[in-house]
XYZ file of C-alpha atoms in Angstrom:
739
model
C -25.447 -12.534 -13.640
C -22.888 -10.312 -11.363
C -25.225 -7.618 -10.815
C -28.066 -9.841 -9.935
C -25.980 -11.692 -7.281
C -24.865 -8.167 -6.031
C -28.098 -7.189 -5.350
C -29.241 -10.297 -3.724
C -26.083 -10.229 -1.641
C -26.511 -6.642 -0.456
C -30.215 -7.318 0.783
C -29.758 -10.530 2.001
C -25.770 -11.381 2.586
C -24.769 -14.822 2.124
C -21.656 -16.323 3.635
C -20.345 -13.131 5.345
C -20.173 -13.115 9.105
C -21.859 -10.348 10.979
C -18.521 -9.460 12.092
C -17.169 -8.769 8.677
C -20.268 -6.476 7.856
C -19.650 -2.801 7.862
C -20.267 -1.400 11.328
C -21.586 1.998 9.877
C -25.260 1.433 9.307
C -25.602 3.713 6.387
C -22.850 1.801 4.437
C -24.153 -1.507 5.467
C -27.540 -0.524 4.154
C -26.543 1.082 0.725
C -23.111 -0.370 -0.423
C -23.110 -3.923 -2.166
C -21.218 -6.787 -0.456
C -20.165 -8.908 -3.383
C -17.905 -8.480 -6.226
C -17.353 -9.766 -9.700
C -13.596 -9.549 -10.251
C -13.870 -10.668 -14.072
C -15.664 -7.330 -14.985
C -13.517 -5.612 -17.571
C -12.701 -1.981 -16.238
C -10.052 -0.037 -18.384
C -11.841 -0.789 -21.657
C -11.637 1.337 -24.979
C -14.978 2.765 -23.984
C -13.927 3.693 -20.462
C -10.843 5.637 -21.959
C -12.723 7.086 -24.910
C -15.747 8.352 -22.669
C -13.410 9.176 -19.674
C -11.113 11.431 -21.429
C -13.946 12.977 -23.444
C -15.943 13.873 -20.379
C -12.781 15.110 -18.474
C -11.756 17.260 -21.535
C -15.234 18.592 -22.323
C -16.168 19.478 -18.613
C -12.777 21.326 -17.864
C -13.005 23.282 -21.189
C -16.623 24.410 -20.508
C -15.894 25.243 -16.761
C -13.001 27.208 -17.607
C -14.588 28.994 -20.415
C -17.811 30.314 -18.519
C -15.860 31.067 -15.231
C -14.662 34.395 -16.752
C -18.185 35.518 -17.677
C -20.287 37.801 -15.678
C -22.559 34.915 -14.779
C -20.213 32.113 -14.043
C -21.370 28.519 -14.737
C -20.087 25.221 -13.258
C -21.341 22.091 -15.053
C -20.861 18.950 -12.445
C -19.684 15.665 -13.114
C -23.056 14.185 -12.562
C -24.297 15.368 -16.049
C -21.548 13.502 -17.543
C -22.324 10.507 -15.224
C -25.702 10.090 -16.607
C -25.237 11.238 -20.170
C -22.463 8.545 -20.808
C -24.867 5.795 -19.827
C -26.751 5.532 -23.027
C -23.632 6.286 -25.206
C -21.695 3.479 -23.473
C -24.558 1.014 -24.118
C -24.948 2.198 -27.590
C -21.299 1.587 -28.303
C -21.518 -1.746 -26.610
C -24.189 -2.515 -29.364
C -22.297 -1.255 -32.509
C -18.456 -1.540 -31.840
C -16.955 -4.718 -33.266
C -15.586 -7.204 -30.736
C -12.254 -7.737 -32.728
C -9.113 -7.878 -30.666
C -6.104 -5.170 -31.447
C -2.622 -5.073 -30.235
C -0.628 -1.967 -29.484
C 2.660 -1.889 -28.112
C 2.281 -5.352 -26.535
C -1.305 -4.523 -25.094
C -4.283 -6.716 -26.410
C -7.448 -5.076 -26.076
C -11.150 -5.465 -27.658
C -13.199 -2.535 -28.680
C -16.155 -4.145 -27.306
C -15.389 -6.517 -24.391
C -19.023 -7.204 -23.588
C -22.069 -5.285 -22.224
C -21.457 -1.866 -20.711
C -20.729 -2.369 -16.975
C -20.954 -0.663 -13.658
C -17.221 -0.721 -13.167
C -16.707 1.060 -16.497
C -19.253 3.718 -15.561
C -17.431 4.345 -12.529
C -13.979 4.706 -13.954
C -15.615 7.257 -16.572
C -16.962 9.248 -13.533
C -13.673 9.182 -12.060
C -12.342 10.890 -15.179
C -15.183 13.335 -15.130
C -14.502 14.208 -11.526
C -10.732 15.337 -12.565
C -12.689 17.761 -15.087
C -14.589 19.567 -12.224
C -11.881 20.550 -9.625
C -13.216 22.436 -6.472
C -13.452 25.987 -6.883
C -16.059 26.302 -9.513
C -15.120 23.931 -12.253
C -11.185 24.995 -12.728
C -8.032 24.538 -10.912
C -7.739 27.268 -8.398
C -4.220 28.096 -9.707
C -6.107 29.582 -12.695
C -7.234 32.259 -10.418
C -3.662 33.165 -9.522
C -2.354 32.991 -13.013
C -5.496 35.385 -14.030
C -4.677 37.746 -11.408
C -1.208 37.893 -12.314
C -1.841 38.504 -15.986
C -5.196 40.369 -16.025
C -4.898 42.668 -12.925
C -1.168 42.634 -12.112
C -0.188 42.900 -15.874
C 2.673 40.589 -15.497
C 4.438 38.787 -18.559
C 4.027 35.317 -17.172
C 5.779 32.375 -18.928
C 3.425 29.732 -20.195
C 5.790 26.963 -18.753
C 5.836 28.482 -15.364
C 1.904 28.780 -15.520
C 1.687 25.011 -16.498
C 4.091 24.178 -13.484
C 1.834 25.959 -11.001
C -1.355 24.197 -12.409
C 0.151 20.719 -12.670
C 2.331 20.827 -9.451
C -0.557 21.730 -7.175
C -2.790 19.248 -8.677
C -0.152 16.351 -8.588
C 0.855 17.485 -5.106
C -2.578 16.849 -3.715
C -2.452 13.277 -5.222
C 0.724 12.481 -3.763
C -0.679 13.588 -0.299
C -3.825 11.398 -1.153
C -1.467 8.473 -1.850
C 0.399 8.740 1.506
C -2.699 9.227 3.440
C -4.705 6.074 1.922
C -3.903 4.023 4.863
C -5.632 6.551 7.456
C -8.248 7.861 5.192
C -9.586 5.123 2.869
C -8.704 1.795 4.485
C -10.139 2.253 7.967
C -13.751 1.251 8.250
C -14.528 4.417 10.136
C -13.506 6.661 7.451
C -16.749 6.142 5.465
C -16.895 9.467 3.334
C -20.856 9.891 3.393
C -21.240 11.721 0.134
C -19.905 8.812 -1.710
C -23.133 6.935 -0.619
C -25.271 8.818 -3.049
C -23.059 7.944 -6.036
C -23.082 4.299 -5.024
C -26.959 4.526 -4.790
C -27.249 6.222 -8.336
C -24.745 3.544 -9.974
C -26.933 0.791 -8.408
C -30.089 2.387 -9.599
C -28.740 2.842 -13.409
C -27.184 -0.862 -13.476
C -28.980 -3.214 -11.364
C -32.080 -5.154 -12.124
C -34.329 -5.233 -9.155
C -36.714 -8.093 -8.350
C -40.249 -7.026 -8.516
C -41.502 -5.857 -5.088
C -43.999 -3.460 -3.828
C -43.369 0.061 -4.979
C -41.083 1.686 -7.394
C -37.700 0.473 -8.373
C -34.753 2.694 -7.440
C -34.570 3.415 -11.249
C -38.086 4.376 -11.478
C -38.004 6.557 -8.639
C -34.811 8.220 -9.777
C -36.437 9.083 -13.135
C -39.551 10.496 -11.642
C -37.420 12.634 -9.059
C -35.123 13.813 -11.844
C -38.038 14.893 -13.997
C -39.624 16.771 -11.353
C -36.300 18.436 -10.330
C -35.542 19.288 -13.734
C -39.093 20.890 -14.357
C -39.276 22.579 -11.065
C -36.070 24.334 -11.317
C -37.158 26.580 -14.107
C -39.154 28.394 -11.535
C -36.340 29.295 -9.127
C -33.628 29.294 -11.965
C -35.659 31.626 -14.258
C -39.429 32.331 -13.950
C -39.617 32.996 -10.310
C -35.984 33.477 -8.531
C -37.598 34.994 -5.520
C -37.939 31.255 -4.502
C -34.402 31.205 -3.684
C -34.740 33.690 -1.063
C -38.286 34.064 0.225
C -38.086 36.964 2.798
C -41.741 37.549 4.063
C -40.469 39.658 7.029
C -39.309 42.429 4.648
C -42.926 42.505 3.122
C -44.587 42.882 6.516
C -42.169 45.733 7.455
C -41.079 47.460 4.221
C -39.621 50.736 5.985
C -37.942 49.237 8.973
C -34.262 48.699 8.685
C -34.025 46.582 11.820
C -36.750 44.178 10.496
C -35.028 43.787 7.022
C -31.682 43.150 8.746
C -33.354 40.513 10.823
C -35.488 39.005 8.043
C -33.699 39.278 4.837
C -32.432 36.056 3.287
C -29.825 37.622 1.021
C -28.466 40.581 3.167
C -29.467 39.750 6.742
C -29.941 37.205 9.421
C -32.610 35.373 7.340
C -34.704 34.659 10.459
C -38.059 33.390 9.097
C -36.578 33.387 5.452
C -36.357 30.069 3.449
C -35.571 28.797 0.121
C -37.350 26.585 -1.896
C -34.429 26.131 -4.370
C -32.299 22.857 -4.223
C -29.308 24.752 -5.633
C -29.644 27.162 -2.696
C -30.051 24.337 -0.139
C -27.093 22.436 -1.248
C -25.027 25.217 -2.497
C -22.395 25.548 0.276
C -22.430 22.304 2.614
C -23.414 19.749 -0.221
C -26.423 17.777 -0.131
C -27.997 17.578 3.219
C -29.465 14.173 2.441
C -25.920 12.450 2.252
C -24.718 14.227 5.637
C -25.121 12.261 8.795
C -27.562 13.531 11.495
C -24.895 13.855 14.133
C -23.057 16.112 11.759
C -26.181 18.214 10.880
C -26.786 18.672 14.717
C -23.338 19.876 15.335
C -23.459 22.294 12.406
C -26.887 23.440 13.636
C -25.721 24.207 17.411
C -22.990 26.313 15.810
C -25.145 28.250 13.457
C -27.893 28.995 16.302
C -25.018 30.271 18.496
C -23.669 32.522 15.864
C -26.448 33.920 13.986
C -29.143 34.063 16.620
C -26.858 34.964 19.898
C -23.335 36.225 18.888
C -24.011 38.337 15.927
C -26.926 40.159 17.233
C -25.188 41.146 20.632
C -22.143 42.220 18.791
C -24.228 44.397 16.263
C -27.006 45.830 18.363
C -25.796 45.780 21.939
C -21.920 46.235 21.936
C -21.367 47.777 18.412
C -18.147 45.666 18.234
C -15.667 46.824 15.572
C -18.010 49.971 14.865
C -20.268 47.175 13.240
C -23.407 49.629 13.003
C -21.499 51.633 10.626
C -21.753 48.978 8.012
C -24.260 46.413 6.633
C -24.837 43.453 9.188
C -24.153 40.959 6.414
C -21.626 41.591 3.535
C -18.483 40.482 1.895
C -17.655 43.847 0.632
C -14.705 45.979 2.108
C -15.651 49.398 3.852
C -14.006 52.604 4.584
C -14.667 54.289 7.925
C -17.481 56.514 6.346
C -19.480 53.380 5.612
C -18.844 53.331 1.784
C -17.162 50.382 -0.157
C -13.312 50.650 0.026
C -11.842 51.425 -3.219
C -8.659 49.439 -3.537
C -7.430 51.300 -6.446
C -6.911 54.393 -4.159
C -4.098 52.574 -2.416
C -2.197 50.890 -5.144
C 0.839 52.294 -7.208
C 0.840 51.787 -10.935
C 2.898 48.801 -10.279
C 0.266 47.250 -7.916
C 2.135 47.627 -4.893
C 0.876 49.195 -1.584
C 0.958 53.223 -1.708
C 1.544 53.511 1.900
C 0.915 57.367 2.122
C -2.220 56.913 0.002
C -3.569 54.325 2.538
C -2.802 56.422 5.507
C -4.634 59.098 3.982
C -7.524 57.138 2.642
C -7.840 55.104 5.993
C -8.129 51.727 7.331
C -9.987 48.865 5.825
C -13.013 47.561 7.658
C -15.411 44.422 7.462
C -19.035 44.015 7.939
C -19.495 42.261 11.449
C -20.736 39.113 10.306
C -17.827 38.616 7.822
C -15.365 39.622 10.662
C -16.542 37.125 13.110
C -16.619 34.601 10.377
C -12.951 35.198 9.849
C -12.383 34.764 13.389
C -14.375 31.469 13.760
C -11.965 30.186 11.099
C -9.146 30.726 13.466
C -10.874 28.745 16.249
C -11.816 25.955 13.710
C -8.167 25.617 12.566
C -6.901 25.018 15.934
C -9.846 22.992 17.149
C -9.402 20.601 14.051
C -5.702 19.606 15.135
C -6.940 19.313 18.696
C -9.885 17.491 18.157
C -8.164 14.692 15.952
C -5.317 14.431 18.188
C -7.315 13.691 21.046
C -10.150 11.510 19.772
C -8.403 9.875 16.576
C -4.535 10.104 17.595
C -4.165 6.905 19.234
C -5.864 5.155 16.139
C -3.551 6.968 13.873
C -0.693 5.913 15.762
C -1.615 2.369 15.765
C -2.339 2.416 11.946
C 1.304 3.779 11.375
C 3.002 1.052 13.269
C 0.792 -1.475 12.096
C 0.812 -0.582 8.583
C -2.733 -2.100 8.283
C -1.334 -5.798 8.572
C -3.136 -6.665 11.693
C -6.080 -4.468 11.235
C -9.602 -6.085 11.273
C -11.064 -6.064 7.854
C -14.743 -5.581 6.845
C -16.057 -7.186 3.842
C -15.263 -4.441 1.364
C -11.654 -4.369 2.463
C -11.447 -8.160 2.181
C -12.989 -8.187 -1.290
C -10.383 -5.393 -2.322
C -7.711 -7.972 -1.286
C -8.065 -9.916 -4.365
C -6.552 -6.814 -6.415
C -3.015 -5.986 -7.013
C -2.509 -2.849 -4.707
C -0.685 0.520 -5.715
C 3.094 0.499 -4.304
C 3.484 3.401 -2.037
C 6.676 4.553 -4.134
C 4.305 5.355 -7.028
C 2.995 8.056 -4.863
C 6.372 9.093 -3.585
C 7.567 9.763 -7.233
C 4.674 11.959 -7.906
C 4.840 13.719 -4.387
C 8.800 14.230 -4.754
C 8.686 15.232 -8.423
C 6.016 18.134 -7.729
C 7.823 19.262 -4.922
C 11.156 19.349 -6.790
C 9.552 21.243 -9.741
C 7.652 23.738 -7.504
C 11.106 24.574 -5.974
C 12.871 24.727 -9.361
C 10.082 27.309 -10.256
C 10.747 29.456 -7.139
C 14.396 29.857 -8.341
C 13.741 30.354 -12.114
C 10.789 32.513 -11.969
C 11.357 34.240 -8.634
C 10.358 37.701 -9.642
C 7.042 36.342 -10.990
C 6.063 34.075 -8.361
C 7.412 36.176 -5.445
C 7.500 33.080 -3.250
C 10.903 31.934 -2.337
C 12.005 28.285 -1.786
C 11.573 28.451 2.127
C 8.044 29.764 1.394
C 7.195 26.878 -0.779
C 8.552 24.391 1.812
C 6.562 26.374 4.622
C 3.292 25.738 2.412
C 4.115 22.067 1.846
C 4.610 21.524 5.624
C 1.363 23.505 6.320
C -0.441 21.135 3.786
C 1.220 17.981 5.349
C 0.020 18.858 8.929
C -3.616 19.613 8.195
C -4.670 17.224 5.395
C -4.984 14.288 7.689
C -7.015 16.082 10.401
C -9.461 17.789 7.844
C -9.659 14.394 6.052
C -10.934 12.849 8.998
C -13.400 15.288 9.780
C -14.587 15.108 6.122
C -14.579 11.310 5.846
C -16.731 11.017 9.113
C -18.864 14.014 8.965
C -19.197 15.120 5.462
C -18.016 18.568 6.384
C -14.573 20.130 5.287
C -13.322 22.590 7.689
C -11.475 25.291 5.480
C -8.353 27.110 6.426
C -8.063 29.478 3.260
C -7.802 32.690 5.205
C -5.564 30.942 7.725
C -2.949 30.174 4.902
C -3.093 33.771 3.678
C -2.829 35.116 7.266
C 0.306 33.225 7.876
C 2.160 34.119 4.643
C 0.908 37.866 4.906
C 2.550 38.158 8.381
C 5.870 36.654 7.086
C 5.673 38.315 3.538
C 3.766 41.704 3.660
C 3.448 43.657 0.379
C 3.739 40.464 -1.692
C 0.512 39.576 -3.108
C 1.331 36.957 -5.632
C 3.316 35.125 -3.069
C 0.379 35.251 -0.801
C -1.909 33.561 -3.531
C 0.714 31.012 -4.366
C 1.257 29.937 -0.734
C -2.560 29.756 -0.504
C -2.539 27.309 -3.499
C 0.211 25.037 -2.178
C -0.618 25.295 1.441
C -4.269 24.979 1.021
C -5.620 24.178 -2.371
C -3.434 20.935 -2.745
C -5.352 19.803 0.483
C -8.559 20.006 -1.359
C -7.382 18.363 -4.166
C -6.093 15.549 -1.915
C -9.478 15.318 -0.334
C -11.157 15.082 -3.638
C -8.650 12.248 -4.594
C -9.138 10.365 -1.387
C -13.075 10.731 -1.711
C -12.821 9.181 -5.185
C -10.390 6.453 -3.847
C -13.075 5.477 -1.257
C -15.835 5.429 -4.033
C -13.486 3.023 -5.897
C -13.239 0.886 -2.586
C -17.070 0.650 -2.382
C -17.604 -0.203 -6.124
C -14.653 -2.759 -6.080
C -12.552 -0.971 -8.622
C -8.916 -2.421 -9.099
C -6.440 0.159 -7.198
C -4.070 0.499 -10.196
C -7.031 1.243 -12.362
C -7.991 3.999 -10.006
C -4.314 5.313 -10.076
C -4.230 5.515 -13.631
C -7.609 7.114 -14.112
C -7.007 9.901 -11.604
C -3.243 10.516 -12.926
C -4.162 10.712 -16.431
C -7.409 12.537 -15.705
C -5.571 15.266 -13.623
C -2.706 15.880 -16.284
C -5.156 16.107 -19.086
C -7.690 18.502 -17.261
C -4.626 20.654 -15.799
C -3.304 20.997 -19.320
C -6.794 22.007 -20.706
C -7.628 24.149 -18.000
C -4.441 26.265 -18.496
C -4.773 26.197 -22.280
C -8.064 27.471 -22.500
C -7.561 30.197 -19.782
C -4.174 31.402 -21.430
C -6.059 31.477 -24.812
C -8.805 33.714 -23.414
C -6.453 36.030 -21.710
C -4.310 36.602 -24.531
C -7.166 36.974 -27.226
C -10.077 38.616 -25.400
C -9.084 42.380 -25.079
C -9.276 43.955 -21.711
C -10.739 40.698 -20.270
C -11.455 41.220 -16.660
C -10.806 44.995 -16.740
C -14.327 46.511 -16.110
C -13.225 49.969 -16.551
C -12.015 49.333 -20.235
C -14.569 46.729 -21.229
C -17.823 47.532 -23.386
C -20.665 48.033 -20.767
C -22.495 45.079 -22.307
C -19.384 42.679 -22.384
C -19.820 39.374 -20.471
C -16.126 38.914 -19.979
C -15.839 40.951 -16.356
C -14.534 38.042 -14.198
C -16.454 38.621 -10.908
C -14.977 35.375 -9.345
C -11.482 36.361 -10.194
C -11.998 39.997 -9.062
C -12.662 38.302 -5.372
C -9.346 36.617 -5.775
C -7.619 39.961 -6.649
C -9.357 41.594 -3.473
C -8.089 38.976 -1.247
C -4.569 39.391 -2.601
C -4.814 43.238 -1.868
C -6.274 42.606 1.817
C -4.084 39.721 2.796
C -0.905 40.166 0.378
C -0.741 44.168 0.125
C -2.361 45.585 3.142
C -1.647 42.488 5.044
C -2.991 40.853 8.381
C -0.503 42.828 10.606
C -2.531 46.038 9.742
C -5.965 44.356 10.557
C -5.050 41.821 13.211
C -1.698 43.148 14.696
C -1.182 45.544 17.634
C -3.377 48.439 17.224
C -5.425 46.686 14.574
C -9.318 46.709 14.593
C -9.680 42.961 14.766
C -6.681 42.426 16.939
C -8.776 40.426 19.558
C -9.990 37.972 17.020
C -6.498 36.224 17.288
C -7.400 34.776 20.529
C -9.686 32.599 18.975
C -6.628 30.437 17.781
C -6.111 29.717 21.476
C -9.798 29.053 22.344
C -10.204 26.753 19.489
C -7.359 24.761 20.523
C -8.619 24.459 24.134
C -12.287 23.743 23.593
C -12.066 19.983 22.370
C -10.210 18.994 25.682
C -13.132 19.208 28.168
C -15.177 17.472 25.562
C -12.664 14.560 25.486
C -12.128 14.551 29.107
C -15.771 14.105 30.052
C -15.896 11.295 27.130
C -13.284 9.475 29.149
C -14.811 10.184 32.718
C -18.352 9.042 31.483
C -17.560 6.445 28.717
C -21.140 5.195 29.191
C -22.520 8.378 27.630
C -22.181 7.716 23.934
C -23.513 10.967 23.023
C -20.441 13.000 24.560
C -17.822 11.903 21.826
C -20.452 12.981 19.182
C -19.954 16.584 20.234
C -17.647 17.809 17.563
C -16.025 21.348 18.284
C -14.556 21.709 14.531
C -18.042 20.754 13.099
C -19.823 23.093 15.613
C -17.636 25.923 14.380
C -18.452 24.975 10.581
C -21.979 26.358 11.484
C -20.420 29.729 11.565
C -18.341 28.987 8.161
C -18.633 30.261 4.671
C -20.876 33.228 5.567
C -20.434 35.136 3.352
C -20.806 34.070 0.300
C -23.349 31.508 1.941
C -26.297 33.206 3.522
C -27.893 32.235 6.776
C -31.009 31.335 4.635
C -28.877 28.759 2.829
C -27.587 27.154 6.030
C -30.892 27.287 7.911
C -32.761 25.395 4.887
C -29.899 22.959 4.675
C -30.298 22.029 8.361
C -34.067 21.613 8.134
C -33.754 19.311 4.992
C -31.246 17.179 6.532
C -33.128 16.913 9.879
C -36.403 15.644 7.905
C -34.411 12.879 5.953
C -31.575 11.964 8.169
C -33.511 12.070 11.433
C -37.228 11.627 11.136
C -37.282 9.607 7.712
C -34.221 7.649 8.868
C -35.585 6.707 12.277
C -39.219 5.992 11.421
C -39.020 4.985 7.707
C -35.709 3.304 7.537
C -36.571 0.966 4.690
C -37.900 4.016 2.448
C -34.727 5.650 3.398
C -32.429 2.974 2.577
C -33.892 2.404 -0.800
C -34.616 5.925 -1.921
C -32.793 8.673 0.087
C -29.347 8.946 -1.562
C -31.131 8.119 -4.937
C -33.333 11.249 -4.347
C -30.301 13.069 -3.596
C -28.478 12.209 -6.878
C -31.859 13.071 -8.896
C -32.098 16.490 -7.406
C -28.484 17.269 -8.235
C -28.903 16.063 -11.720
C -32.423 17.539 -12.458
C -31.080 21.139 -11.119
C -27.856 20.757 -12.920
C -29.380 19.910 -16.606
C -32.029 22.389 -16.365
C -29.368 25.178 -15.062
C -27.377 24.377 -18.120
C -30.328 24.332 -20.423
C -31.506 27.743 -19.213
C -28.059 29.160 -19.375
C -27.552 28.326 -23.016
C -31.024 28.699 -24.268
C -31.886 32.088 -22.521
C -29.372 33.872 -20.170
C -26.501 33.418 -22.679
C -28.640 35.260 -25.061
C -29.662 37.898 -22.780
C -33.067 36.779 -22.514
C -34.294 37.540 -18.957
C -37.541 38.151 -17.442
C -38.054 41.370 -15.378
C -40.938 41.499 -13.019
C -41.776 41.337 -9.033
C -40.873 37.475 -8.786
C -37.332 37.810 -10.585
C -36.065 40.484 -8.041
C -34.420 38.458 -5.145
C -35.244 39.312 -1.677
C -37.161 42.699 -1.725
C -35.188 43.983 1.236
C -33.511 47.150 0.100
C -32.952 48.446 3.505
C -31.069 45.442 4.729
C -27.908 46.698 3.511
C -28.252 49.985 5.471
C -25.832 51.169 8.265
C -27.481 52.411 11.524
C -24.864 54.217 13.002
C -25.410 58.006 13.569
C -24.301 60.278 10.672
C -23.494 57.637 8.057
C -24.799 58.541 4.910
C -25.161 55.845 2.208
C -27.243 56.191 -0.976
C -30.629 54.612 -0.775
C -30.335 54.678 3.069
C -31.777 57.075 5.718
C -29.389 58.612 7.982
C -29.766 58.277 11.612
C -29.144 61.347 13.888
């Protein structure tokens, strides 16, 4: 059997020279080093289950994203659910051959195999795009229709959704040479998927201890059962802030100790969903990446923020909560954006001047500033440390490059011609430009703005991909994109949203496709099968995504309008309210008023220069002291990622992620490598799957029917004073006033 040979080969490689083995130790330990090219891949079962998974996931995720309690159903649920269905179909379907348009196929070509399972998962991944289970472009369309009350044409909406997705696929195809083929681009998160596929399909020889499948089932059951506590019965486990209990009347103690609204010092989470929510599973992130993030996190949360808040009162920090993603007026109260908008949702400049400037919480403002540094440091770091390799690959086109065992095995399959990807890329660019002419009033983004967005995506996708493929961290530049176009086109909120979609979100889609291509590389899936599955899955998910959202926006009265909805309505769209607020900040008010001359946050712009310079001394030291192998591991973009995502991520989320990653990827990897090799990635997949299944069950069985518990353990954090300002004379409800 092929699977048996695969297992034996991965544990005791036969016939492969040590030079051919992958030099990345984690990959060499986990990924099988043989292949069976005779396995059927694009079978009837794969098409049926793949398209069903993709359609079901995108329908459910789009439907629930409009609710007060949004729900995201991850692809791992389908990955596990289709296994028994696939085996059942292999048992009952006839093996008779059919011929359609010259294509011969059998409904049942044999046992349900691992390659079919991978292709189905690729389809399913298309149904769970980044941004909470829907194409981000739906956020822009919802804001246009529900908040700005535009009469948007359906065809225009469809072009927005499909062109952003396919544009990302075009970038991915062009960058395969740099981000999939090289051995060094190993995409750590894929190893959990590889481990799970092997655990589900390979028969292990009897040995001491549990098999990977037995371990997965036990860990899955434990994770499934345990999540009833943080997910429903005892949610306080998500943010366990004991300092607030010790000092219930101290604002400073609660600002320091609150896991939800403060610095989270001493707080922790016992909720896997909280640990893996923002930086992904710590079990699949390399130790060097965890260490870099940890350095940045400690600098930011324990040194920079306290100094800025308590010692220097930077940006009038003490007028506001130390940690919040809300917008504030100078009085310390939340900023009411409705007071500065005209009935046509334009900026009312006299009202803005009368109401006053917009302020951010100190941690939020500094987090935005760190994004400026992260953007430029990413470009500099990749140019210095990887620039020569990228140029060499551009010249050689991979012809003279040394191949590891996985690349050599993939040589036996027909490759995808580059022009296939060029057709998609140029087609999506052409349709996007056409849209900017035909519906110029609706989209606000002119043709040159589209070209600017394409240029930005082209410049940054490669360096960000290098960082993600080697560290499992994806430096974001959402705010940078909105910052840039907000300066160029002030007062154009829809243009701001669309520029972000084409200039940033297309990169997210590209990196998602590239990650899947590397998964196919590891699992020896023919490249043309990957191309077909990803393209069809993208088209299907895009059409269903828009269709469901359009139907809801047209049929649910006052959807997303909190003022007009019934108080008990579930259709409040909190996620898209954030998108609307962002369009107000960056599109209407504009970065010039916040970061330009005279703006409160003008000095943060210097961080663009700081970020560009910081990688230079690290690179120089690595050249001066080449024997010091630890110096090149200092990664400035990843260190700055320790500042990233807060809010909505909390310091407790990140601190718990760091501790968990250190336990498994330093101590266990170093002192119990055999256990780590066999079980680490399987444990990560089991924790994800158990939490996801119970989360869906709790939602449909209880929370969706408003069956909720109310007791001390269901109140998260218990730190009511953590959101209080400490500046003299600032009066906020529920907080003492300092004199």
